[in-house]
Coordinates of C-alpha atoms in Angstrom, one line a residue:
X266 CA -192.0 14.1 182.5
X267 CA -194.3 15.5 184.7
X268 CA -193.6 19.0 183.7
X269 CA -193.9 18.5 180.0
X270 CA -197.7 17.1 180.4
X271 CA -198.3 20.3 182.2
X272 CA -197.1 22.2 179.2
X273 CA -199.0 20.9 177.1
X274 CA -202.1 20.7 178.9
X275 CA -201.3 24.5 179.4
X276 CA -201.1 25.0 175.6
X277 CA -204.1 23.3 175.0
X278 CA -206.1 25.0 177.4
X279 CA -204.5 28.8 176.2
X280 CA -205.3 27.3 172.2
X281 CA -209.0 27.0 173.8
X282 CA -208.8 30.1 175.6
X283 CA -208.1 32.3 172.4
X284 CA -209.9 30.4 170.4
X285 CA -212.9 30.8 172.6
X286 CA -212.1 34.6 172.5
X287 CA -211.8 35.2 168.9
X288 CA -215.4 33.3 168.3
X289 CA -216.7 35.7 170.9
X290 CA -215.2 38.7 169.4
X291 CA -215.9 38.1 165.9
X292 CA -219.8 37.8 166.7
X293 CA -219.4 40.7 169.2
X294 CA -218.1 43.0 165.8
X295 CA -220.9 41.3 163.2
X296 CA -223.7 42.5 166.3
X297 CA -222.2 46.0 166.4
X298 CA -222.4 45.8 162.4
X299 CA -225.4 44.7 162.6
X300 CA -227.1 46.9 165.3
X301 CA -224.9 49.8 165.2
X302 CA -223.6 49.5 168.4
X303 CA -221.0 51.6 168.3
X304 CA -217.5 50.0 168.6
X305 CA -216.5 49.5 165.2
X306 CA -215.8 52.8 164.2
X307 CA -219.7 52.6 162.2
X308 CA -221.5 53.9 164.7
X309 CA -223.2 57.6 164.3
X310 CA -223.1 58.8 168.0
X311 CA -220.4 58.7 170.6
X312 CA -220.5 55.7 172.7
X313 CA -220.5 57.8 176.0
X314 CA -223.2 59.9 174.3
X315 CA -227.0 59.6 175.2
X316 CA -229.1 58.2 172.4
X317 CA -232.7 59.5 171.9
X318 CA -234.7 56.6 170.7
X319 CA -237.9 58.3 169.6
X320 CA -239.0 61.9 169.8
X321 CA -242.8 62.9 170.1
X322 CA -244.8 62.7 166.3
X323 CA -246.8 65.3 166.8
X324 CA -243.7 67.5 168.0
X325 CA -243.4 71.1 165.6
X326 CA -240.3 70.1 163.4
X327 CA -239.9 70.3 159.5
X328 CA -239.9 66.8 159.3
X329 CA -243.0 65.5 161.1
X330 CA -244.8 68.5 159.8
X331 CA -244.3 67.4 156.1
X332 CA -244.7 63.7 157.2
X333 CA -248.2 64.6 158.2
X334 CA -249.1 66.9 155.4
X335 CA -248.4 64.4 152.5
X336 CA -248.5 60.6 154.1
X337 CA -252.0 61.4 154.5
X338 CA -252.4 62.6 150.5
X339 CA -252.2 58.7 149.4
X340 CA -253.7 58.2 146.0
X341 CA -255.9 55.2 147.9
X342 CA -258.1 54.4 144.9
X343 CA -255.2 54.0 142.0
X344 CA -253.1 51.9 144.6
X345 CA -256.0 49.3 146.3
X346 CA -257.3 48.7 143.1
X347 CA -254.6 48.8 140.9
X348 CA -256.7 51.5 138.6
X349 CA -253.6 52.3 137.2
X350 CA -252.4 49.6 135.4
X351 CA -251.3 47.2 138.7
X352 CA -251.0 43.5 138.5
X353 CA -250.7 40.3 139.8
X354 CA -249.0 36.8 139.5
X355 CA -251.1 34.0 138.0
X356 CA -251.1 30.4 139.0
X357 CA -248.2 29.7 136.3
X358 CA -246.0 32.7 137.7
X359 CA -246.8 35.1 134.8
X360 CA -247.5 38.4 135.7
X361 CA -251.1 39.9 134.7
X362 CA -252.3 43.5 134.5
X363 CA -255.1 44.1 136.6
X364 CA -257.7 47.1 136.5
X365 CA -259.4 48.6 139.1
X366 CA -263.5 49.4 139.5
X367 CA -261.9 53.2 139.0
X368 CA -260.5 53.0 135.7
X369 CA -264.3 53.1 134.5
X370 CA -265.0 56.2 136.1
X371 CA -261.4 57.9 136.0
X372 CA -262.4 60.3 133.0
X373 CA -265.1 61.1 134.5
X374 CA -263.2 62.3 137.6
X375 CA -260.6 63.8 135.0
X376 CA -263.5 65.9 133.1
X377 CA -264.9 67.3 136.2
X378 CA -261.6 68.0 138.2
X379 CA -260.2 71.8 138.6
X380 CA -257.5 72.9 137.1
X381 CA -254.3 72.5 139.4
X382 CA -252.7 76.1 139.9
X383 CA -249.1 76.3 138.8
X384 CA -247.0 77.2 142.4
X385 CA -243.7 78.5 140.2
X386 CA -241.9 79.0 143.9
X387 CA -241.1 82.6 143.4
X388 CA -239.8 82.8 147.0
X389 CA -237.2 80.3 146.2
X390 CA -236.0 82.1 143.5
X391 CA -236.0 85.3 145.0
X392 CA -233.6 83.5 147.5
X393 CA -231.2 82.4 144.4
X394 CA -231.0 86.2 143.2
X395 CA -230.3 87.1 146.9
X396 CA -226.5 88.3 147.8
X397 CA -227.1 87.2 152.0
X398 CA -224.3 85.4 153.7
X399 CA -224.7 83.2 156.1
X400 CA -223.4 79.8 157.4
X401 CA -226.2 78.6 158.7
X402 CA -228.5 78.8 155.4
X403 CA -231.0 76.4 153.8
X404 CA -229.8 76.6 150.4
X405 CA -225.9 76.3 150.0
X406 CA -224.1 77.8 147.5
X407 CA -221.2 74.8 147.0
X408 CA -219.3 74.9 143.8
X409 CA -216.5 72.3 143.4
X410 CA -213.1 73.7 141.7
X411 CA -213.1 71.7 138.7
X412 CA -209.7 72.9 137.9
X413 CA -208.2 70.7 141.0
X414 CA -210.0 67.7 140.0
X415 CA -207.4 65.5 139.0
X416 CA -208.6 62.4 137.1
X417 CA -207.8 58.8 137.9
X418 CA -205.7 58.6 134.7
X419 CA -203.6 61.5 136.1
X420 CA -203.4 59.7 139.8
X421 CA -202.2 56.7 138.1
X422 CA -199.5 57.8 135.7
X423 CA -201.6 55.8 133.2
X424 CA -200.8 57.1 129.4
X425 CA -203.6 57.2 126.9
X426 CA -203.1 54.9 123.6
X427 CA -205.5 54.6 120.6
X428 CA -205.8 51.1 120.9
X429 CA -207.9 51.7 124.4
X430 CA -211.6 50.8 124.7
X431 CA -213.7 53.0 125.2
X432 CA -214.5 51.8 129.2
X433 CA -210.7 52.3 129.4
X434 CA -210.9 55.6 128.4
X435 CA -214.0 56.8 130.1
X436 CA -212.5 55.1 133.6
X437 CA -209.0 57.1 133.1
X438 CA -211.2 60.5 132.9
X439 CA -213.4 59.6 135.8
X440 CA -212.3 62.7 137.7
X441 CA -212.3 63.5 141.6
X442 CA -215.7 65.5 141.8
X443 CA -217.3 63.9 139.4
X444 CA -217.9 60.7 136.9
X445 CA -217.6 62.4 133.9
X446 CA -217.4 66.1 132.7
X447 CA -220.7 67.3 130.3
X448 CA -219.0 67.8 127.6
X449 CA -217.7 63.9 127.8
X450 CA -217.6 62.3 124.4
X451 CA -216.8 58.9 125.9
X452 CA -220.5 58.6 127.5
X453 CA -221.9 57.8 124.1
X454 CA -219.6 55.8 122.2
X455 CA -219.5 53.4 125.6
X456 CA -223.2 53.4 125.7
X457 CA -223.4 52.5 121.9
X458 CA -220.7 49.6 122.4
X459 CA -222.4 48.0 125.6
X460 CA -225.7 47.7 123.0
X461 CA -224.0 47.0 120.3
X462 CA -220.6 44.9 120.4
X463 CA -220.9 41.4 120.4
X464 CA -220.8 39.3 123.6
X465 CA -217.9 36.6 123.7
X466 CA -218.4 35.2 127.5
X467 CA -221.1 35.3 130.0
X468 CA -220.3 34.2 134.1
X469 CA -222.8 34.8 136.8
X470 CA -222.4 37.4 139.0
X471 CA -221.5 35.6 142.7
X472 CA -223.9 37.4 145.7
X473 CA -226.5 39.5 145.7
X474 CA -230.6 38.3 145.7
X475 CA -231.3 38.6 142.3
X476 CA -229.9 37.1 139.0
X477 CA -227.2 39.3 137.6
X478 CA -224.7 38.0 134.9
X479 CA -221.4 39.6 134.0
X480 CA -221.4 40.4 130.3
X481 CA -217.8 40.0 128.9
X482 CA -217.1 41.7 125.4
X483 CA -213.4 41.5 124.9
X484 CA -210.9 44.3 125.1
X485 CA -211.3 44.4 128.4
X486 CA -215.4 45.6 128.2
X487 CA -217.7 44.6 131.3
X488 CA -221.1 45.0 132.3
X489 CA -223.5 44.2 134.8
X490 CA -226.9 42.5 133.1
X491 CA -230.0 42.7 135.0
X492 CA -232.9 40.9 133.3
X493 CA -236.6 41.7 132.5
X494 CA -239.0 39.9 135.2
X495 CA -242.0 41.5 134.3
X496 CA -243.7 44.1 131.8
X497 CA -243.2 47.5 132.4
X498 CA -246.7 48.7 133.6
X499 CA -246.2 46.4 136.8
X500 CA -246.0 48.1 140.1
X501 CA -244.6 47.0 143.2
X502 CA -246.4 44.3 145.0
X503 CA -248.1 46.0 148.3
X504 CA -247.4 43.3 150.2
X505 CA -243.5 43.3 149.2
X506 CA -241.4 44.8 151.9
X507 CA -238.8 47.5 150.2
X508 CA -235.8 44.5 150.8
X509 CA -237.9 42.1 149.1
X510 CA -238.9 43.6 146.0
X511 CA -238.0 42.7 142.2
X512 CA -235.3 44.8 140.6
X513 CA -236.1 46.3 137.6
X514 CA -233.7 46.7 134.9
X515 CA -235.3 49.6 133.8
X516 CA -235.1 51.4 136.7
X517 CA -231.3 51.1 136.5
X518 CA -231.5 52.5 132.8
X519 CA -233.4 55.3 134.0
X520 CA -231.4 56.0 137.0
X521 CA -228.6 56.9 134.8
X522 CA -230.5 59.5 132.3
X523 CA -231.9 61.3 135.6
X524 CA -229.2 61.2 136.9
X525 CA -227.5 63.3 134.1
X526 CA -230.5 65.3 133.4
X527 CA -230.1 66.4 137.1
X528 CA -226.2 67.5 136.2
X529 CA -224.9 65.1 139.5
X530 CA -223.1 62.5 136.5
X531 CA -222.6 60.1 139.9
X532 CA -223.6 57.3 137.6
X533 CA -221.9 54.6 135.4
X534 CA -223.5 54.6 132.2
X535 CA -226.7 52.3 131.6
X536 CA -228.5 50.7 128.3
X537 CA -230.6 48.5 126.9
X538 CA -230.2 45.7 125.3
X539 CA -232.2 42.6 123.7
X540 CA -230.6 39.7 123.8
X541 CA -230.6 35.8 122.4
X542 CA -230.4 33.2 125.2
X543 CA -229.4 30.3 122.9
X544 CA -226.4 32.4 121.3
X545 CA -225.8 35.4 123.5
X546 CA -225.6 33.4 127.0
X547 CA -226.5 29.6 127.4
X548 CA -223.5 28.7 123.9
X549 CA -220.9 31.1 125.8
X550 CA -221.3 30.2 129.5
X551 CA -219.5 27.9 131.5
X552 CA -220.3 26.6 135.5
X553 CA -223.0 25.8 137.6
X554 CA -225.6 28.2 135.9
X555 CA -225.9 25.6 132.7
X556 CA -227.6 23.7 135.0
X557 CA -230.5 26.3 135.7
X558 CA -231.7 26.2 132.0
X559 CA -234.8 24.6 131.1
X560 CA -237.8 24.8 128.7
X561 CA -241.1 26.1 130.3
X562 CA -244.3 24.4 129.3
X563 CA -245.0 27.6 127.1
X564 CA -241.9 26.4 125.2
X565 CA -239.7 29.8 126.3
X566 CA -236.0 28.9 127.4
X567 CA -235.5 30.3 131.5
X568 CA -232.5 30.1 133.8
X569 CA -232.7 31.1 137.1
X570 CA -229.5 30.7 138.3
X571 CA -227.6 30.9 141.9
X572 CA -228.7 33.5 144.5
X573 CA -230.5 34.6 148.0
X574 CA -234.1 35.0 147.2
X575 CA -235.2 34.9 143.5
X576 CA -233.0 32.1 141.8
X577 CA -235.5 29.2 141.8
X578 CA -237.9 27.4 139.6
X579 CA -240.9 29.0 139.9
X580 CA -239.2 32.6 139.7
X581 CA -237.2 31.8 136.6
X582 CA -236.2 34.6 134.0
X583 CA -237.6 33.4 130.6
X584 CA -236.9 34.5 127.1
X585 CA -240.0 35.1 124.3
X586 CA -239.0 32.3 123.1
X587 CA -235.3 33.1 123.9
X588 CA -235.6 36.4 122.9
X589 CA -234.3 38.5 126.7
X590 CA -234.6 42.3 127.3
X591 CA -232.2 43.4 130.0
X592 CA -230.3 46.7 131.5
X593 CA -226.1 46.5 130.7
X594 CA -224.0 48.5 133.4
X595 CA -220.6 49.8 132.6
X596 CA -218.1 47.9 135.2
X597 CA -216.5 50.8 137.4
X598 CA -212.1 50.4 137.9
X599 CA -210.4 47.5 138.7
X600 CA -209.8 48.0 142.8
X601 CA -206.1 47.3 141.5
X602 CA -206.6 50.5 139.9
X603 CA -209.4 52.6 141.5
X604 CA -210.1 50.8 144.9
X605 CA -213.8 52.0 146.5
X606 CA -214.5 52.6 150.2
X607 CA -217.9 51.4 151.4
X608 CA -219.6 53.6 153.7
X609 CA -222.6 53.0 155.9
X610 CA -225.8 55.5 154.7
X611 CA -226.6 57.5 157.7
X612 CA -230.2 57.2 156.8
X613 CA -230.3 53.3 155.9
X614 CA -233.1 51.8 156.8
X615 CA -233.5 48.8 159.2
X616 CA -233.6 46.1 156.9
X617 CA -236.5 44.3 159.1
X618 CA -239.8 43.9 158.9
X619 CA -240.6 45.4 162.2
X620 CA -238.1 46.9 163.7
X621 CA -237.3 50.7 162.5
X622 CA -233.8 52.9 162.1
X623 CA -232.9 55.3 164.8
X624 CA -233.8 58.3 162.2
X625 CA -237.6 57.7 161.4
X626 CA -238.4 58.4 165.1
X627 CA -236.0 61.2 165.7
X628 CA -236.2 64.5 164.1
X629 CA -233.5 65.9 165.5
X630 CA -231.3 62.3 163.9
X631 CA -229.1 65.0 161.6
X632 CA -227.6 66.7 164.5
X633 CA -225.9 63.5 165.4
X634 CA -225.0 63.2 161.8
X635 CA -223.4 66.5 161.3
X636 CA -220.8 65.8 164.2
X637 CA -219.2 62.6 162.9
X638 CA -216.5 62.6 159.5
X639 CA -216.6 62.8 157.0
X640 CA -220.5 65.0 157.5
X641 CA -218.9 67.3 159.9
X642 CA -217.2 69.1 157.1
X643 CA -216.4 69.4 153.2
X644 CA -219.4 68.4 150.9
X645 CA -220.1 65.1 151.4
X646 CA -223.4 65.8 153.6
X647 CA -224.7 68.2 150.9
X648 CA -223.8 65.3 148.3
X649 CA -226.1 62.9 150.1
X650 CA -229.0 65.5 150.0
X651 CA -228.1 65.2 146.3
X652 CA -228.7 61.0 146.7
X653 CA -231.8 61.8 148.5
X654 CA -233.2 63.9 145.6
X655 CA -232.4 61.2 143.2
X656 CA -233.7 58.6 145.3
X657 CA -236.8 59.9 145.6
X658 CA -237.4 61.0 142.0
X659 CA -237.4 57.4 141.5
X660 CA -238.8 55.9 144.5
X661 CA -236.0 54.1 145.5
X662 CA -236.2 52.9 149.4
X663 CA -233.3 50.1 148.8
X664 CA -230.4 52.8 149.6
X665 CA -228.0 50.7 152.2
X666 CA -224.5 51.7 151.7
X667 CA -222.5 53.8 149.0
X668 CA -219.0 54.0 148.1
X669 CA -216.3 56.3 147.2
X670 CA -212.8 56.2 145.4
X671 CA -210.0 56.2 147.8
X672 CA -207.7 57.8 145.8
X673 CA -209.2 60.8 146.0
X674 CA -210.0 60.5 149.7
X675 CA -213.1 62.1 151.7
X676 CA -213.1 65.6 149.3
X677 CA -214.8 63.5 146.5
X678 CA -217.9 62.1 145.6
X679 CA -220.3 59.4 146.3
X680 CA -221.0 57.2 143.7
X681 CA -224.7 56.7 142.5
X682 CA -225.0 52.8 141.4
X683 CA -227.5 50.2 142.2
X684 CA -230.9 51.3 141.6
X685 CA -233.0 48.4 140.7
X686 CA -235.4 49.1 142.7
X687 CA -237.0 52.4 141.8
X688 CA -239.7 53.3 139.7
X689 CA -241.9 50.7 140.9
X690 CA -244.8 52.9 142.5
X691 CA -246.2 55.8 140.1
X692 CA -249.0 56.7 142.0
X693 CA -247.1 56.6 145.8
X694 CA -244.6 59.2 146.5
X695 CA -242.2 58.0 149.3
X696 CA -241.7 60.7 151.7
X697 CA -239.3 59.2 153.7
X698 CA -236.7 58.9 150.8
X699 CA -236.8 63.0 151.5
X700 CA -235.8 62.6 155.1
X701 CA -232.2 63.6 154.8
X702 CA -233.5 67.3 153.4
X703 CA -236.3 67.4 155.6
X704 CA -234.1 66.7 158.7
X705 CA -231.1 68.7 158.0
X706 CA -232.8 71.2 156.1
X707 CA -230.0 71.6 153.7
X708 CA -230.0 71.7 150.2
X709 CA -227.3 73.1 147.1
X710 CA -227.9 76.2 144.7
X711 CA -226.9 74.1 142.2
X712 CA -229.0 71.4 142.4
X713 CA -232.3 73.9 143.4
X714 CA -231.8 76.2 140.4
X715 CA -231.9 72.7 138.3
X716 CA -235.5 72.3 139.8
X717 CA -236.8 75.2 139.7
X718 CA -235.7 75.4 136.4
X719 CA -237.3 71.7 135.1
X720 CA -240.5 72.7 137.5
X721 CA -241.0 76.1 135.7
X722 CA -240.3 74.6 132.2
X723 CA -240.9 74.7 129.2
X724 CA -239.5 71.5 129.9
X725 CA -240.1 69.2 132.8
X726 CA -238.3 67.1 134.1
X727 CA -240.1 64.0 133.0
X728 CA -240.5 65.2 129.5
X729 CA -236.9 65.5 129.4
X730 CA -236.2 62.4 130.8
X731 CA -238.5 61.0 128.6
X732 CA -236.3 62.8 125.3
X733 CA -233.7 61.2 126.5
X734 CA -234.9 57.6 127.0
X735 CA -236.6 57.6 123.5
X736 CA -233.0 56.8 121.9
X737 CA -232.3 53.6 124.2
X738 CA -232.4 50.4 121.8
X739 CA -235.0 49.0 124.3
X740 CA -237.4 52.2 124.2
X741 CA -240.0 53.2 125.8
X742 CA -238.4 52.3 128.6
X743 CA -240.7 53.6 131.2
X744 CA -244.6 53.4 131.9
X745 CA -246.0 56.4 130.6
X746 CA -247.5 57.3 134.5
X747 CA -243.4 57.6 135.6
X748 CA -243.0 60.7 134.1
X749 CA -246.0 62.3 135.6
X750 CA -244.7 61.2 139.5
X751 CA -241.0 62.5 138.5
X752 CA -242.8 65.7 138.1
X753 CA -244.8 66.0 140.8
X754 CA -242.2 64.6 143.0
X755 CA -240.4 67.9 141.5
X756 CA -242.8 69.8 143.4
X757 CA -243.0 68.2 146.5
X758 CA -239.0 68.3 147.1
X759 CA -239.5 72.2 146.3
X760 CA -242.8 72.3 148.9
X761 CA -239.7 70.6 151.4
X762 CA -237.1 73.1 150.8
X763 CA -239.9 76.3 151.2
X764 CA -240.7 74.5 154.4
X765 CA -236.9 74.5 155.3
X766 CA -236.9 78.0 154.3
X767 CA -239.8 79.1 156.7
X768 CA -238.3 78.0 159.3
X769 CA -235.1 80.0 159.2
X770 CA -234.8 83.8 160.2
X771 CA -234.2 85.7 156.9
X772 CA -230.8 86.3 157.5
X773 CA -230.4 82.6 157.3
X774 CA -231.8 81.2 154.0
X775 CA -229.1 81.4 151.5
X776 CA -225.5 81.2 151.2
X777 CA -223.3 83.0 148.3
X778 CA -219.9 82.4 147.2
X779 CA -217.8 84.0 144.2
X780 CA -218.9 80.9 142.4
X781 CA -222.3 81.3 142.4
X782 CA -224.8 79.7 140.0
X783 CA -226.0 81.6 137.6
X784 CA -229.4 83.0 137.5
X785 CA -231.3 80.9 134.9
X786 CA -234.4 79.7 137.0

């Protein structure tokens, strides 16, 4: 008897012993998650390694040199007073546009102003025509072989029928280096049907800390729908930390036409769309989100729905009465079909309002990169500088994690997606979105012959991107100051890359393959 009491008291003390041990562990791995600590398999440097936690500012690197040079270039009269077209929330949560003492006198300023000389960066072309071969170059000459880039339809064994959407089709052609081909004649017709077809079923989108609905059209067609919050000529709030800031479904519209304009096709296909709240979503939802309609006292119908931050009361989303504007996302592949990797950004950014990431005090932070997979060979470091040219085209800070297909493992592509938070500052170029270039000093041919080429003209950049935004159902889908920062963000990332150069002996600036990019610059 005496020995079966001891069993069990044994039992329940080993029950409390693991249990104890698997509470412990499991906040032990969400710290390291959290904190990068180095045990998970996340972390950037060797755990026996020594970590540098800061390096001198003032020290003569690429990075803190072009830090200085253009954080101190702040357009502080268009951003303190909101001169150019800023705004603020009144007492009833409506946003207001706001001018600035220096709108007055802006022409004035415009009339008297020099003329800005053109820079057309003939030294960075010159290095494009150049035949040098080197591997440790600024400007890479990387060229995918399109002709072993098997497609997921291919992978899967899946056979193409006429009855198939046209979602199904363009996911079945998403191929291993890219999203879609240029030539792609599904891009269009899925665009057309996401503004288009009619909507059967609406479901809120579980997660995230903004309202996002998940737009169901039948035949298997998804999107993502992100709502207007606010007119288009409102900036980012200065006090708004980059974490904290409204998404814009315009950004995510534009997001996908730069992104194609820019020849990366990373990006699921975006549009516009107006919608009716009575028919289109509150007659065709089900759940918990019928609760969060109400009538405003301007007699508009709002929902705020479930989420972290925004999904309250007094930060509703309300219609004109009921009319809604919105951004639809093409759904990527079922993960039955096309399951995605996530993968830590190597330049994320802290997430905290005081506390900074290991790479904005160390300038030597891509040397660590470089040495763990999948950066320490293939493309996949040259595709993030790609991400970081995007991201800061458009401003976008909020740039966490990314993802990948795993059935074409690490020799593929990261995906572009979420991107609700650019294009919120015009006037403020974010140099830190650059930090990947400046740091590793690494750029593609492919991708610097595309700006040279939109920098040079006859058309830029953002008058291309605004062609291509005039046919969204929802246009003009940007403020009209946007296209002016895309371009001189063109010639900043340029100024980066010349810096880069500079730096290198010139038996070290370029590198040419038998694939090389042809000479149109």
């Amino acid at each position: 008897m005496r020995l079966a009491v001891k069993i069990i008291r044994m039992r329940e003390k080993l029950i409390v012993g693991l249990s104890a041990f698997a509470i412990l562990f499991t906040i032990f791995l969400v710290m390291d998650l959290q904190l990068d600590l180095g045990y998970s398999g996340h972390h950037l440097v060797s755990s026996h390694g020594r970590v540098k936690f800061g390096d001198d500012p003032n020290r003569d690197t690429v990075y803190n040199n072009f830090r200085r040079k253009f954080l101190q270039r702040v357009n502080v009269s268009k951003e303190q007073s909101g001169g150019g077209g800023g705004g603020d929330m009144s007492a009833g949560g409506n946003w207001q546009t706001v001018k600035g003492d220096s709108d007055t006198t802006k022409t004035k300023k415009e009339r008297t102003a020099k003329p800005k000389v053109h820079d057309s960066f003939t030294d960075l072309k010159a290095i494009l025509l150049s035949i040098e071969t080197d591997e440790n170059s600024v400007v890479i000459s990387h060229q995918e072989d399109l002709s072993n880039s098997p497609t997921i339809g291919e992978i899967r064994r899946i056979p193409l029928r006429k009855n198939m959407s046209n979602l199904h089709l363009f996911h079945w052609h998403i191929s291993k280096y890219e999203m879609y081909p240029e030539d792609s004649e599904f891009v269009d017709k899925l665009v057309e049907d996401l503004a288009k077809n009619q909507i059967y079923h609406v479901d809120e989108k579980s997660g995230g800390t903004q309202l996002k609905l998940i737009i169901n059209y039948g035949n298997d067609t998804q999107a993502l729908f992100k709502p207007m919050r606010f007119p288009r000529e409102q900036q980012t709030l200065p006090n708004h930390f980059y974490f904290t800031d409204f998404e814009r479904h315009t950004a995510e519209i534009a997001a996908f036409h730069l992104d194609r304009l820019l020849g990366f096709r990373r990006a699921m296909p975006v549009t516009g769309r107006r919608l009716n709240m009575t028919t289109e979503i509150y007659q065709i939802t089900t759940g918990d989100i019928l609760k969060t309609f109400f009538v405003s006292p301007a007699g508009n119908l709002c929902l705020h729905g479930r989420c972290t931050y925004y999904c309250d009361t007094s930060h509703a989303v309300c219609g004109n009465p009921d009319l809604l504007e919105g951004s639809f996302a093409a759904f990527l592949p079922d993960k039955e079909v096309a399951s995605r990797k996530v993968w830590r950004h190597p330049w994320r950014r802290s997430y905290h309002k005081r506390k900074k990431a290991q790479w904005e005090n160390d300038s030597d932070y891509c040397l660590l990169v470089k040495e763990i997979p999948p950066y320490n060979e293939g493309h996949r470091l040259l595709d993030l500088m790609d991400m970081s040219v995007l991201d800061f085209l458009m401003g976008n800070m909020d740039r966490h994690h990314y993802e990948t297909f795993k059935l074409f493992g690490n020799d593929t592509f990261p995906l572009h997606v979420d991107h609700g938070r650019g294009f919120g500052k015009p006037f403020h170029d974010e140099i830190s979105c650059l930090t990947p270039i400046l740091q590793c000093c690494m750029i593609k041919k492919s991708t610097l012959t595309t700006l040279l080429r939109y920098h040079n003209g006859p058309l830029t950049l953002g008058d291309a991107l605004r062609e291509s935004l005039s046919f969204d159902p929802v246009s003009p889908v940007l403020w009209e100051p946007h296209y002016a920062a895309v371009d001189r963000r063109v010639g900043i990332i340029l100024q980066a890359v010349r810096d880069c150069v500079n730096r290198q002996p010139q038996s070290e600036q370029v590198v040419q393959d038998e694939n090389s990019i042809d000479n149109n610059v």
